[in-house]
mmCIF file of C-alpha atoms and ligand atoms in Angstrom:
data_model
loop_
_atom_site.group_PDB
_atom_site.id
_atom_site.type_symbol
_atom_site.label_atom_id
_atom_site.label_comp_id
_atom_site.label_asym_id
_atom_site.label_seq_id
_atom_site.Cartn_x
_atom_site.Cartn_y
_atom_site.Cartn_z
ATOM 1 C CA MET A 1 48.835 -39.680 16.585
ATOM 2 C CA LYS A 2 47.769 -43.719 16.056
ATOM 3 C CA PHE A 3 44.286 -45.168 15.062
ATOM 4 C CA ASP A 4 42.349 -46.005 18.986
ATOM 5 C CA GLN A 5 40.859 -49.262 18.814
ATOM 6 C CA SER A 6 39.575 -49.320 22.530
ATOM 7 C CA GLY A 7 38.605 -46.020 22.304
ATOM 8 C CA VAL A 8 36.456 -46.976 18.990
ATOM 9 C CA ASP A 9 35.491 -50.410 21.534
ATOM 10 C CA ALA A 10 34.466 -47.815 24.310
ATOM 11 C CA LEU A 11 31.203 -45.794 21.969
ATOM 12 C CA MET A 12 28.387 -47.341 21.083
ATOM 13 C CA GLU A 13 28.153 -48.827 17.488
ATOM 14 C CA ILE A 14 25.262 -47.270 16.289
ATOM 15 C CA THR A 15 26.552 -46.847 12.379
ATOM 16 C CA SER A 16 29.654 -48.188 10.328
ATOM 17 C CA ARG A 17 32.751 -45.482 9.918
ATOM 18 C CA PRO A 18 35.732 -45.693 8.264
ATOM 19 C CA GLU A 19 38.696 -45.895 10.659
ATOM 20 C CA LEU A 20 39.222 -41.962 10.382
ATOM 21 C CA VAL A 21 39.572 -39.965 13.409
ATOM 22 C CA PHE A 22 38.801 -36.755 12.609
ATOM 23 C CA VAL A 23 41.323 -33.978 14.101
ATOM 24 C CA ARG A 24 41.619 -30.408 13.161
ATOM 25 C CA GLY A 25 39.269 -28.419 10.708
ATOM 26 C CA GLN A 26 39.074 -24.475 9.301
ATOM 27 C CA GLY A 27 36.772 -23.724 6.399
ATOM 28 C CA SER A 28 36.024 -26.090 3.808
ATOM 29 C CA TRP A 29 39.243 -28.884 4.482
ATOM 30 C CA LEU A 30 38.781 -31.333 7.305
ATOM 31 C CA GLU A 31 42.217 -32.996 8.033
ATOM 32 C CA ASP A 32 42.357 -36.801 9.191
ATOM 33 C CA HIS A 33 44.514 -38.648 11.568
ATOM 34 C CA HIS A 34 47.160 -39.315 9.326
ATOM 35 C CA GLY A 35 47.565 -35.845 7.921
ATOM 36 C CA LYS A 36 46.052 -36.132 5.252
ATOM 37 C CA ARG A 37 43.352 -33.367 4.307
ATOM 38 C CA TYR A 38 40.217 -34.018 3.006
ATOM 39 C CA LEU A 39 37.833 -31.500 1.046
ATOM 40 C CA ASP A 40 34.661 -31.315 2.756
ATOM 41 C CA PHE A 41 31.543 -31.113 1.180
ATOM 42 C CA VAL A 42 29.568 -33.060 4.073
ATOM 43 C CA GLN A 43 30.517 -30.028 6.021
ATOM 44 C CA GLY A 44 29.246 -32.229 9.466
ATOM 45 C CA TRP A 45 25.854 -33.070 7.510
ATOM 46 C CA ALA A 46 25.408 -28.794 6.245
ATOM 47 C CA VAL A 47 25.535 -27.981 10.095
ATOM 48 C CA ASN A 48 28.920 -26.145 9.187
ATOM 49 C CA SER A 49 27.264 -23.278 7.203
ATOM 50 C CA LEU A 50 30.619 -20.815 7.823
ATOM 51 C CA GLY A 51 32.826 -24.626 7.327
ATOM 52 C CA HIS A 52 34.843 -25.542 9.868
ATOM 53 C CA CYS A 53 35.655 -23.601 13.456
ATOM 54 C CA PRO A 54 34.599 -20.365 11.030
ATOM 55 C CA PRO A 55 37.144 -17.293 12.794
ATOM 56 C CA SER A 56 33.585 -15.078 14.263
ATOM 57 C CA VAL A 57 32.097 -18.511 16.147
ATOM 58 C CA VAL A 58 35.147 -19.028 17.568
ATOM 59 C CA LYS A 59 36.307 -15.778 18.763
ATOM 60 C CA ALA A 60 31.992 -15.339 19.954
ATOM 61 C CA LEU A 61 32.848 -18.697 21.604
ATOM 62 C CA ASN A 62 35.745 -17.218 23.926
ATOM 63 C CA SER A 63 34.822 -14.813 23.882
ATOM 64 C CA GLN A 64 31.492 -15.625 25.948
ATOM 65 C CA ALA A 65 33.195 -19.353 27.500
ATOM 66 C CA ALA A 66 34.902 -16.133 29.549
ATOM 67 C CA THR A 67 32.381 -14.329 30.535
ATOM 68 C CA LEU A 68 29.255 -16.330 31.018
ATOM 69 C CA ILE A 69 28.061 -19.842 30.020
ATOM 70 C CA ASN A 70 24.787 -20.618 31.475
ATOM 71 C CA PRO A 71 22.631 -18.855 34.494
ATOM 72 C CA SER A 72 19.937 -21.372 34.446
ATOM 73 C CA PRO A 73 16.139 -21.048 31.863
ATOM 74 C CA ALA A 74 15.371 -19.097 34.471
ATOM 75 C CA PHE A 75 16.567 -16.503 33.796
ATOM 76 C CA TYR A 76 17.078 -14.202 30.574
ATOM 77 C CA ASN A 77 20.599 -13.779 29.204
ATOM 78 C CA LYS A 78 21.313 -10.842 26.555
ATOM 79 C CA PRO A 79 23.021 -13.664 23.862
ATOM 80 C CA SER A 80 19.346 -15.253 23.238
ATOM 81 C CA MET A 81 17.415 -11.794 23.286
ATOM 82 C CA ASP A 82 19.436 -10.622 20.186
ATOM 83 C CA LEU A 83 19.421 -13.838 18.099
ATOM 84 C CA ALA A 84 15.479 -13.928 18.995
ATOM 85 C CA LYS A 85 15.428 -10.733 17.765
ATOM 86 C CA ARG A 86 17.384 -11.179 14.726
ATOM 87 C CA ILE A 87 15.423 -14.090 13.804
ATOM 88 C CA THR A 88 12.332 -12.290 14.082
ATOM 89 C CA GLY A 89 12.963 -8.904 11.897
ATOM 90 C CA ALA A 90 14.177 -11.537 9.643
ATOM 91 C CA SER A 91 11.502 -13.620 8.960
ATOM 92 C CA CYS A 92 7.233 -13.825 9.575
ATOM 93 C CA PHE A 93 7.640 -15.343 12.568
ATOM 94 C CA ASP A 94 6.984 -13.019 16.277
ATOM 95 C CA ARG A 95 9.098 -15.767 18.930
ATOM 96 C CA VAL A 96 11.528 -17.977 18.685
ATOM 97 C CA PHE A 97 12.140 -21.129 21.502
ATOM 98 C CA PHE A 98 15.382 -21.972 21.687
ATOM 99 C CA ALA A 99 16.746 -26.133 21.430
ATOM 100 C CA ASN A 100 19.516 -28.006 21.419
ATOM 101 C CA SER A 101 18.698 -30.603 18.259
ATOM 102 C CA GLY A 102 16.492 -30.121 15.308
ATOM 103 C CA ALA A 103 14.771 -33.016 16.537
ATOM 104 C CA GLU A 104 13.868 -31.377 20.377
ATOM 105 C CA ALA A 105 12.903 -28.467 17.642
ATOM 106 C CA ASN A 106 10.413 -30.800 16.035
ATOM 107 C CA GLU A 107 8.999 -32.129 19.293
ATOM 108 C CA GLY A 108 8.287 -28.498 20.491
ATOM 109 C CA ALA A 109 6.487 -27.771 17.242
ATOM 110 C CA ILE A 110 4.056 -30.948 17.145
ATOM 111 C CA LYS A 111 3.657 -29.686 20.637
ATOM 112 C CA LEU A 112 2.440 -26.131 20.354
ATOM 113 C CA ALA A 113 0.931 -27.606 17.670
ATOM 114 C CA ARG A 114 -1.473 -29.648 19.487
ATOM 115 C CA LYS A 115 -1.892 -27.264 22.451
ATOM 116 C CA TRP A 116 -3.198 -24.709 19.604
ATOM 117 C CA GLY A 117 -5.532 -27.889 19.265
ATOM 118 C CA GLN A 118 -6.983 -28.514 22.356
ATOM 119 C CA LEU A 119 -7.278 -24.980 22.921
ATOM 120 C CA LYS A 120 -7.798 -23.022 19.794
ATOM 121 C CA ARG A 121 -9.702 -26.370 17.629
ATOM 122 C CA ASN A 122 -11.527 -28.746 19.530
ATOM 123 C CA GLY A 123 -8.583 -31.483 21.436
ATOM 124 C CA ALA A 124 -7.650 -32.030 17.699
ATOM 125 C CA TYR A 125 -3.788 -33.269 17.405
ATOM 126 C CA LYS A 126 -3.615 -34.862 14.278
ATOM 127 C CA ILE A 127 -0.511 -33.447 11.997
ATOM 128 C CA ILE A 128 -0.224 -34.792 8.456
ATOM 129 C CA THR A 129 3.506 -35.385 7.501
ATOM 130 C CA PHE A 130 4.700 -36.512 4.111
ATOM 131 C CA ASP A 131 6.300 -39.612 2.676
ATOM 132 C CA HIS A 132 9.959 -39.639 2.634
ATOM 133 C CA SER A 133 10.544 -36.933 4.415
ATOM 134 C CA PHE A 134 12.230 -36.645 7.713
ATOM 135 C CA HIS A 135 11.871 -34.738 11.225
ATOM 136 C CA GLY A 136 14.672 -36.784 13.565
ATOM 137 C CA ARG A 137 15.347 -39.386 15.981
ATOM 138 C CA THR A 138 13.199 -38.761 18.870
ATOM 139 C CA LEU A 139 10.045 -41.714 19.669
ATOM 140 C CA ALA A 140 7.201 -38.337 18.235
ATOM 141 C CA THR A 141 9.511 -36.451 14.774
ATOM 142 C CA MET A 142 10.059 -40.756 14.355
ATOM 143 C CA SER A 143 6.433 -41.246 14.467
ATOM 144 C CA ALA A 144 6.063 -37.826 11.920
ATOM 145 C CA SER A 145 8.781 -38.757 9.761
ATOM 146 C CA GLY A 146 8.145 -40.443 6.482
ATOM 147 C CA LYS A 147 11.277 -43.095 6.548
ATOM 148 C CA PRO A 148 10.620 -46.342 5.086
ATOM 149 C CA GLY A 149 10.914 -48.741 8.361
ATOM 150 C CA TRP A 150 10.417 -46.364 10.363
ATOM 151 C CA ASP A 151 6.980 -47.692 11.484
ATOM 152 C CA ARG A 152 8.175 -50.365 12.621
ATOM 153 C CA ILE A 153 11.694 -50.388 14.312
ATOM 154 C CA PHE A 154 10.818 -48.432 17.869
ATOM 155 C CA ALA A 155 7.468 -49.529 18.184
ATOM 156 C CA PRO A 156 4.538 -48.454 18.743
ATOM 157 C CA GLN A 157 4.757 -45.003 17.216
ATOM 158 C CA VAL A 158 3.292 -42.576 18.839
ATOM 159 C CA GLU A 159 0.176 -41.704 16.944
ATOM 160 C CA GLY A 160 -1.855 -38.447 15.168
ATOM 161 C CA PHE A 161 0.938 -38.619 12.022
ATOM 162 C CA PRO A 162 -1.196 -39.493 9.098
ATOM 163 C CA LYS A 163 1.635 -39.311 5.610
ATOM 164 C CA ALA A 164 0.872 -37.465 2.575
ATOM 165 C CA GLU A 165 2.916 -37.661 -1.167
ATOM 166 C CA LEU A 166 4.434 -34.832 -1.421
ATOM 167 C CA ASN A 167 3.827 -32.002 -4.436
ATOM 168 C CA ASP A 168 0.097 -34.033 -4.478
ATOM 169 C CA LEU A 169 -1.928 -31.472 -3.056
ATOM 170 C CA ASP A 170 -4.978 -34.169 -3.425
ATOM 171 C CA SER A 171 -3.581 -36.442 -0.934
ATOM 172 C CA VAL A 172 -3.160 -33.570 1.924
ATOM 173 C CA ARG A 173 -6.799 -32.949 1.200
ATOM 174 C CA ALA A 174 -7.573 -36.321 1.262
ATOM 175 C CA LEU A 175 -6.052 -36.589 4.461
ATOM 176 C CA VAL A 176 -7.702 -34.208 6.588
ATOM 177 C CA ASP A 177 -10.809 -34.462 9.275
ATOM 178 C CA ASP A 178 -12.123 -33.143 12.082
ATOM 179 C CA GLN A 179 -8.834 -34.531 14.341
ATOM 180 C CA THR A 180 -6.604 -32.249 12.360
ATOM 181 C CA VAL A 181 -4.865 -29.163 13.271
ATOM 182 C CA ALA A 182 -1.601 -28.967 11.215
ATOM 183 C CA ILE A 183 1.078 -30.151 8.447
ATOM 184 C CA MET A 184 4.004 -29.238 8.896
ATOM 185 C CA LEU A 185 6.764 -30.529 5.743
ATOM 186 C CA GLU A 186 10.340 -29.795 5.087
ATOM 187 C CA PRO A 187 10.261 -26.809 2.506
ATOM 188 C CA ILE A 188 12.982 -29.433 0.526
ATOM 189 C CA GLN A 189 13.334 -32.859 1.501
ATOM 190 C CA GLY A 190 16.692 -32.947 2.380
ATOM 191 C CA GLU A 191 17.380 -36.683 4.129
ATOM 192 C CA ALA A 192 14.705 -38.010 0.528
ATOM 193 C CA GLY A 193 17.320 -37.003 -1.560
ATOM 194 C CA VAL A 194 16.880 -33.162 -2.370
ATOM 195 C CA ILE A 195 13.107 -33.171 -3.694
ATOM 196 C CA PRO A 196 11.675 -29.367 -3.491
ATOM 197 C CA ALA A 197 7.929 -28.762 -2.340
ATOM 198 C CA THR A 198 6.774 -27.195 -5.900
ATOM 199 C CA ARG A 199 6.225 -23.666 -5.532
ATOM 200 C CA GLU A 200 2.729 -24.251 -6.277
ATOM 201 C CA PHE A 201 2.455 -26.733 -3.992
ATOM 202 C CA MET A 202 3.923 -24.445 -0.736
ATOM 203 C CA GLN A 203 0.772 -22.173 -2.128
ATOM 204 C CA GLY A 204 -1.485 -25.122 -2.686
ATOM 205 C CA LEU A 205 -0.619 -26.156 0.954
ATOM 206 C CA ARG A 206 -1.026 -22.680 2.214
ATOM 207 C CA ALA A 207 -4.813 -22.405 0.693
ATOM 208 C CA LEU A 208 -6.058 -25.562 2.695
ATOM 209 C CA ALA A 209 -4.375 -24.247 5.591
ATOM 210 C CA ASP A 210 -6.467 -21.635 5.616
ATOM 211 C CA GLU A 211 -9.317 -23.031 4.751
ATOM 212 C CA LYS A 212 -9.788 -25.961 6.871
ATOM 213 C CA GLY A 213 -8.298 -23.576 9.651
ATOM 214 C CA LEU A 214 -4.735 -25.862 10.538
ATOM 215 C CA LEU A 215 -1.407 -24.749 11.057
ATOM 216 C CA LEU A 216 1.918 -24.980 8.557
ATOM 217 C CA ILE A 217 4.323 -26.295 9.692
ATOM 218 C CA VAL A 218 8.146 -26.121 8.330
ATOM 219 C CA ASP A 219 11.047 -28.205 9.151
ATOM 220 C CA GLU A 220 13.239 -25.787 8.222
ATOM 221 C CA VAL A 221 15.991 -27.623 9.686
ATOM 222 C CA GLN A 222 18.449 -28.431 7.177
ATOM 223 C CA THR A 223 17.107 -26.147 4.152
ATOM 224 C CA GLY A 224 16.681 -22.594 6.806
ATOM 225 C CA TYR A 225 19.700 -20.256 7.250
ATOM 226 C CA GLY A 226 21.339 -18.517 3.977
ATOM 227 C CA ARG A 227 21.575 -23.003 2.725
ATOM 228 C CA SER A 228 18.115 -23.121 -0.567
ATOM 229 C CA GLY A 229 19.725 -19.351 -1.827
ATOM 230 C CA LYS A 230 17.486 -17.311 0.390
ATOM 231 C CA MET A 231 18.250 -17.430 4.180
ATOM 232 C CA PHE A 232 15.201 -19.135 4.944
ATOM 233 C CA ALA A 233 13.309 -21.602 2.370
ATOM 234 C CA TYR A 234 9.720 -20.821 2.770
ATOM 235 C CA GLU A 235 10.106 -17.313 1.006
ATOM 236 C CA LEU A 236 11.276 -18.832 -2.338
ATOM 237 C CA SER A 237 7.368 -20.237 -2.650
ATOM 238 C CA GLY A 238 5.866 -17.143 -0.920
ATOM 239 C CA VAL A 239 3.611 -18.440 1.428
ATOM 240 C CA GLN A 240 4.184 -17.525 5.163
ATOM 241 C CA PRO A 241 3.829 -20.588 7.276
ATOM 242 C CA ASP A 242 2.309 -19.849 11.236
ATOM 243 C CA ILE A 243 5.417 -22.601 12.757
ATOM 244 C CA MET A 244 8.890 -23.274 11.636
ATOM 245 C CA THR A 245 11.591 -24.596 12.913
ATOM 246 C CA LEU A 246 15.426 -24.077 12.801
ATOM 247 C CA GLY A 247 18.394 -26.593 13.566
ATOM 248 C CA LYS A 248 22.216 -27.157 12.052
ATOM 249 C CA GLY A 249 23.283 -24.556 9.978
ATOM 250 C CA ILE A 250 21.871 -21.976 12.658
ATOM 251 C CA GLY A 251 24.383 -23.056 15.018
ATOM 252 C CA GLY A 252 27.854 -23.082 12.616
ATOM 253 C CA GLY A 253 28.481 -26.127 14.123
ATOM 254 C CA VAL A 254 27.777 -26.030 17.816
ATOM 255 C CA PRO A 255 24.316 -27.257 18.816
ATOM 256 C CA LEU A 256 21.634 -24.934 18.280
ATOM 257 C CA ALA A 257 18.215 -25.459 17.138
ATOM 258 C CA ALA A 258 14.993 -22.912 17.301
ATOM 259 C CA LEU A 259 10.942 -23.375 17.305
ATOM 260 C CA CYS A 260 9.722 -20.009 15.833
ATOM 261 C CA ALA A 261 5.646 -19.049 15.727
ATOM 262 C CA ARG A 262 3.433 -16.647 15.133
ATOM 263 C CA GLU A 263 1.819 -14.420 17.546
ATOM 264 C CA GLU A 264 -1.397 -16.209 17.991
ATOM 265 C CA VAL A 265 0.473 -19.414 17.640
ATOM 266 C CA CYS A 266 2.768 -18.291 21.244
ATOM 267 C CA VAL A 267 0.184 -20.368 23.764
ATOM 268 C CA PHE A 268 1.955 -22.168 25.971
ATOM 269 C CA LYS A 269 1.649 -21.897 29.463
ATOM 270 C CA HIS A 270 4.797 -21.703 31.834
ATOM 271 C CA GLY A 271 5.759 -25.895 32.273
ATOM 272 C CA ASP A 272 5.055 -26.770 29.739
ATOM 273 C CA GLN A 273 7.946 -26.538 27.616
ATOM 274 C CA GLY A 274 11.489 -26.186 28.662
ATOM 275 C CA GLY A 275 15.159 -27.687 28.954
ATOM 276 C CA THR A 276 17.602 -27.686 30.854
ATOM 277 C CA TYR A 277 20.651 -25.850 27.769
ATOM 278 C CA ASN A 278 18.337 -23.868 25.983
ATOM 279 C CA GLY A 279 18.574 -20.452 24.909
ATOM 280 C CA ASN A 280 22.354 -21.243 27.147
ATOM 281 C CA PRO A 281 24.477 -17.671 26.015
ATOM 282 C CA LEU A 282 27.454 -19.561 24.728
ATOM 283 C CA MET A 283 25.412 -20.921 21.604
ATOM 284 C CA THR A 284 23.109 -18.294 21.194
ATOM 285 C CA ALA A 285 26.034 -16.290 20.944
ATOM 286 C CA ALA A 286 28.050 -18.599 18.110
ATOM 287 C CA GLY A 287 23.898 -18.238 16.594
ATOM 288 C CA VAL A 288 24.487 -14.415 16.381
ATOM 289 C CA ALA A 289 27.965 -14.527 14.782
ATOM 290 C CA ILE A 290 26.080 -16.560 12.504
ATOM 291 C CA PHE A 291 23.533 -14.504 11.881
ATOM 292 C CA ASP A 292 25.931 -11.226 11.462
ATOM 293 C CA THR A 293 27.565 -12.838 9.128
ATOM 294 C CA LEU A 294 25.074 -14.921 6.559
ATOM 295 C CA MET A 295 22.985 -11.253 6.769
ATOM 296 C CA ALA A 296 25.967 -8.717 5.921
ATOM 297 C CA PRO A 297 25.456 -7.160 2.212
ATOM 298 C CA GLY A 298 26.009 -10.017 -0.735
ATOM 299 C CA PHE A 299 26.823 -12.974 1.431
ATOM 300 C CA LEU A 300 23.643 -14.456 -0.302
ATOM 301 C CA ASP A 301 24.342 -12.709 -3.097
ATOM 302 C CA SER A 302 27.922 -15.458 -3.521
ATOM 303 C CA VAL A 303 25.409 -18.121 -1.845
ATOM 304 C CA ASN A 304 23.781 -17.889 -5.269
ATOM 305 C CA ALA A 305 27.008 -17.508 -7.590
ATOM 306 C CA ARG A 306 28.391 -20.485 -5.322
ATOM 307 C CA ALA A 307 25.372 -22.613 -6.053
ATOM 308 C CA LYS A 308 24.978 -21.592 -9.848
ATOM 309 C CA GLN A 309 28.980 -22.312 -10.335
ATOM 310 C CA LEU A 310 28.494 -26.247 -8.317
ATOM 311 C CA SER A 311 24.150 -26.600 -10.942
ATOM 312 C CA GLU A 312 26.508 -26.107 -13.839
ATOM 313 C CA GLY A 313 28.717 -28.188 -13.090
ATOM 314 C CA LEU A 314 27.159 -31.146 -11.832
ATOM 315 C CA LEU A 315 24.825 -31.062 -15.325
ATOM 316 C CA ALA A 316 27.833 -31.398 -16.700
ATOM 317 C CA LEU A 317 29.637 -33.630 -15.093
ATOM 318 C CA ALA A 318 25.449 -35.378 -15.143
ATOM 319 C CA SER A 319 26.160 -35.112 -19.393
ATOM 320 C CA LYS A 320 29.209 -36.069 -19.443
ATOM 321 C CA TRP A 321 28.588 -39.802 -17.732
ATOM 322 C CA GLY A 322 25.182 -40.631 -18.842
ATOM 323 C CA MET A 323 23.097 -39.702 -15.506
ATOM 324 C CA GLN A 324 19.833 -37.920 -15.110
ATOM 325 C CA GLY A 325 20.691 -34.835 -13.950
ATOM 326 C CA GLU A 326 20.980 -33.254 -11.394
ATOM 327 C CA ARG A 327 18.565 -30.679 -8.661
ATOM 328 C CA GLY A 328 18.223 -28.293 -5.882
ATOM 329 C CA GLU A 329 18.282 -25.263 -3.924
ATOM 330 C CA GLY A 330 21.194 -23.052 -3.131
ATOM 331 C CA LEU A 331 24.177 -24.735 -1.857
ATOM 332 C CA LEU A 332 21.937 -28.030 -0.873
ATOM 333 C CA ARG A 333 22.288 -29.765 -4.298
ATOM 334 C CA ALA A 334 21.738 -33.296 -5.777
ATOM 335 C CA LEU A 335 23.591 -34.844 -8.480
ATOM 336 C CA MET A 336 21.361 -38.093 -9.909
ATOM 337 C CA LEU A 337 22.551 -41.298 -10.665
ATOM 338 C CA ASP A 338 22.128 -43.664 -13.687
ATOM 339 C CA ARG A 339 22.511 -46.715 -11.096
ATOM 340 C CA ASP A 340 23.153 -47.622 -7.684
ATOM 341 C CA ASP A 341 27.543 -46.261 -7.111
ATOM 342 C CA GLY A 342 27.153 -43.496 -4.732
ATOM 343 C CA PRO A 343 27.828 -44.836 -1.903
ATOM 344 C CA ALA A 344 31.230 -46.803 -3.867
ATOM 345 C CA LEU A 345 31.794 -43.304 -5.124
ATOM 346 C CA VAL A 346 31.605 -41.767 -1.578
ATOM 347 C CA ASP A 347 34.114 -44.641 -0.366
ATOM 348 C CA THR A 348 36.345 -43.749 -3.855
ATOM 349 C CA ALA A 349 36.080 -39.766 -2.675
ATOM 350 C CA ARG A 350 37.557 -40.803 0.482
ATOM 351 C CA ASP A 351 39.521 -43.086 0.136
ATOM 352 C CA MET A 352 41.675 -41.457 -3.429
ATOM 353 C CA GLY A 353 45.185 -38.943 -2.313
ATOM 354 C CA PRO A 354 46.911 -37.551 -2.431
ATOM 355 C CA GLU A 355 43.719 -35.457 -1.043
ATOM 356 C CA GLY A 356 40.661 -37.033 -0.200
ATOM 357 C CA LEU A 357 36.880 -35.259 -0.962
ATOM 358 C CA LEU A 358 33.251 -36.168 1.251
ATOM 359 C CA LEU A 359 30.145 -36.414 -0.111
ATOM 360 C CA ASN A 360 26.992 -38.060 1.372
ATOM 361 C CA ALA A 361 24.599 -40.714 -0.653
ATOM 362 C CA PRO A 362 21.522 -40.332 1.352
ATOM 363 C CA ARG A 363 20.596 -42.697 -1.565
ATOM 364 C CA ALA A 364 22.925 -44.717 -3.677
ATOM 365 C CA SER A 365 21.364 -43.751 -6.184
ATOM 366 C CA LEU A 366 22.031 -40.351 -5.381
ATOM 367 C CA LEU A 367 24.837 -38.086 -4.251
ATOM 368 C CA ARG A 368 23.718 -35.117 -1.979
ATOM 369 C CA PHE A 369 26.465 -31.617 -1.871
ATOM 370 C CA MET A 370 25.842 -30.028 0.870
ATOM 371 C CA PRO A 371 29.146 -27.314 1.112
ATOM 372 C CA ALA A 372 30.253 -24.346 3.296
ATOM 373 C CA LEU A 373 28.061 -21.508 2.791
ATOM 374 C CA ASN A 374 31.264 -19.647 2.168
ATOM 375 C CA VAL A 375 32.757 -22.105 0.522
ATOM 376 C CA THR A 376 35.052 -20.092 -2.559
ATOM 377 C CA GLU A 377 34.986 -20.746 -5.939
ATOM 378 C CA GLN A 378 37.945 -21.985 -6.222
ATOM 379 C CA GLU A 379 37.056 -24.981 -4.575
ATOM 380 C CA VAL A 380 33.903 -26.064 -6.218
ATOM 381 C CA ASP A 381 35.878 -26.016 -9.217
ATOM 382 C CA GLN A 382 38.477 -28.529 -7.627
ATOM 383 C CA MET A 383 35.519 -30.648 -5.917
ATOM 384 C CA LEU A 384 34.127 -30.985 -9.374
ATOM 385 C CA THR A 385 37.447 -31.996 -11.216
ATOM 386 C CA MET A 386 37.812 -34.478 -7.974
ATOM 387 C CA LEU A 387 34.499 -35.973 -8.261
ATOM 388 C CA ASP A 388 34.586 -36.310 -12.825
ATOM 389 C CA ASP A 389 38.324 -38.405 -11.563
ATOM 390 C CA VAL A 390 36.394 -40.058 -8.724
ATOM 391 C CA ILE A 391 34.031 -41.270 -11.416
ATOM 392 C CA SER A 392 35.951 -42.752 -13.914
ATOM 393 C CA LYS A 393 37.657 -45.068 -11.654
ATOM 394 C CA VAL A 394 34.780 -46.297 -10.198
ATOM 395 C CA ARG A 395 33.258 -46.390 -13.938
ATOM 396 C CA ARG A 396 36.616 -47.935 -15.286
HETATM 397 C C1 PLP B 401 18.472 -33.340 10.774
HETATM 398 C C2 PLP B 401 16.900 -33.161 10.321
HETATM 399 C C3 PLP B 401 16.035 -33.074 11.920
HETATM 400 C C4 PLP B 401 17.186 -33.447 12.982
HETATM 401 O O1 PLP B 401 18.167 -32.104 13.234
HETATM 402 P P1 PLP B 401 19.062 -32.897 14.792
HETATM 403 O O2 PLP B 401 20.161 -32.177 15.798
HETATM 404 O O3 PLP B 401 19.783 -35.032 13.684
HETATM 405 O O4 PLP B 401 17.956 -33.854 15.035
HETATM 406 C C5 PLP B 401 15.176 -32.990 11.452
HETATM 407 N N1 PLP B 401 14.881 -32.338 10.561
HETATM 408 C C6 PLP B 401 15.143 -32.476 8.875
HETATM 409 C C7 PLP B 401 14.594 -31.250 7.932
HETATM 410 C C8 PLP B 401 16.972 -32.203 9.341
HETATM 411 O O5 PLP B 401 17.404 -32.744 7.847
#
C-alpha cells in the first residue's frame, strides 16, 4: 500500500504524526502499510484493554451489528442493561449512564455534581481539581484540567474549578468554601506522568468530603477496568467515592464511556442528560465482552503478575542506565529518565527494524507503558530487550 498524501491533506491538522498508516492489529502487535510489525505498548492510549482485535470483542460486535445497532436512547436495550448491572455489581455505585468518550462522561459528572449542589447545597457549584490533572478536551473538562497553559488557549474558561496540589490535603482544604460542591481527581494522574495519589491522601479526601458535605469524584477513564491491577483504582485506597467516570479500556477500543454514581447522587431530572449514541447496544455489547474477560477468575492475577515483571524489568533498566527509577500501579507504569530524551527514545523505538516498538512520552523526562492487559510474559521480556537496545542507540 502507498502512503496517501492527498488523504493526509484532507485531514484536519491537529498533531504531528509519523508517515505511517496502520493497516491491521492483533493482540500486542500492529502492522503498517509496508508490512512492518510493531510491539504496541501504547494500545490506542490504554484503550485496547485486550489488545488489538480481541476475538471476544470482534464476535460480540459482529453478532450485535447483525441484530440491533441503535434503537435510540429513548428505548431500553439489553446489552446496556447487562453492562450497567455488571458495573454496579462490581463497584460501590448504584446507577450508570453510558457516554461515548471520557470527556463526555466527565462533563456528565460535572453536571451531576452541579445539579446535586443546586438541590442539596444551596447552589454550590465549584469542583476542586488538581494541578497537572487531565479530564478531557471539551470546554468544561479542559477548564477542570490542570495542564499548564490550558487556562488560556480557549479563554474564557468554564468557571468554578479551583486547583489544588495532588497529595497535599491542606491545599485542598484551603480551597473549600460555601460554594464548593465536589473534589474531582484521577486516582493515578495519567497524562501528568503516572503519578499515583497516595492511599493516605485518598482517605484524607474522603474524610474531608464527609466533613464538609462534598462529593468525591474519581476520574477513572485511564485507571479503571483492571489497568491498576484492581478492577477500579479507587479500591487500592479503600475509599468509596460518590461518582466515578470510566472510558478508554471499558470499550476495549470502541467508543464507550460511563458515568457511575451512588443512588443519593442520581438527581438528574428527565431532559437534563442524554445523547444520541449513548448506551447503544453495539458499543455496550463490546463492553460486556470486555467486562466478562476481565472479571474471569485469574485474569486480574495475571495483570498483577505482568505488572510485577514490567516493574522489575524497568527498575533493572533504570539502574543499568543511571535513570531515576519507575512508578505506577498495575499495567500503567512510567520509567523516569535522567534526562529529557523521552521523545528521541519514542521515535527511535518506532523507527528501528526489523520490528518497531511503540511507546509514549507524556513528558520529555519520562516514558509511559500501557500494554494490553493480556500482554504475555514473553512480550514484556521482548519489550524490555528492545527498549534496552533503543536506549543504547540513542545514548551511544
Ligand atoms: C483520556 C482521558 C480522558 C478523556 O477521554 P476521551 O475519551 O479522550 O474524551 C479523561 N480523563 C482521563 C483521566 C483520561 O486519561
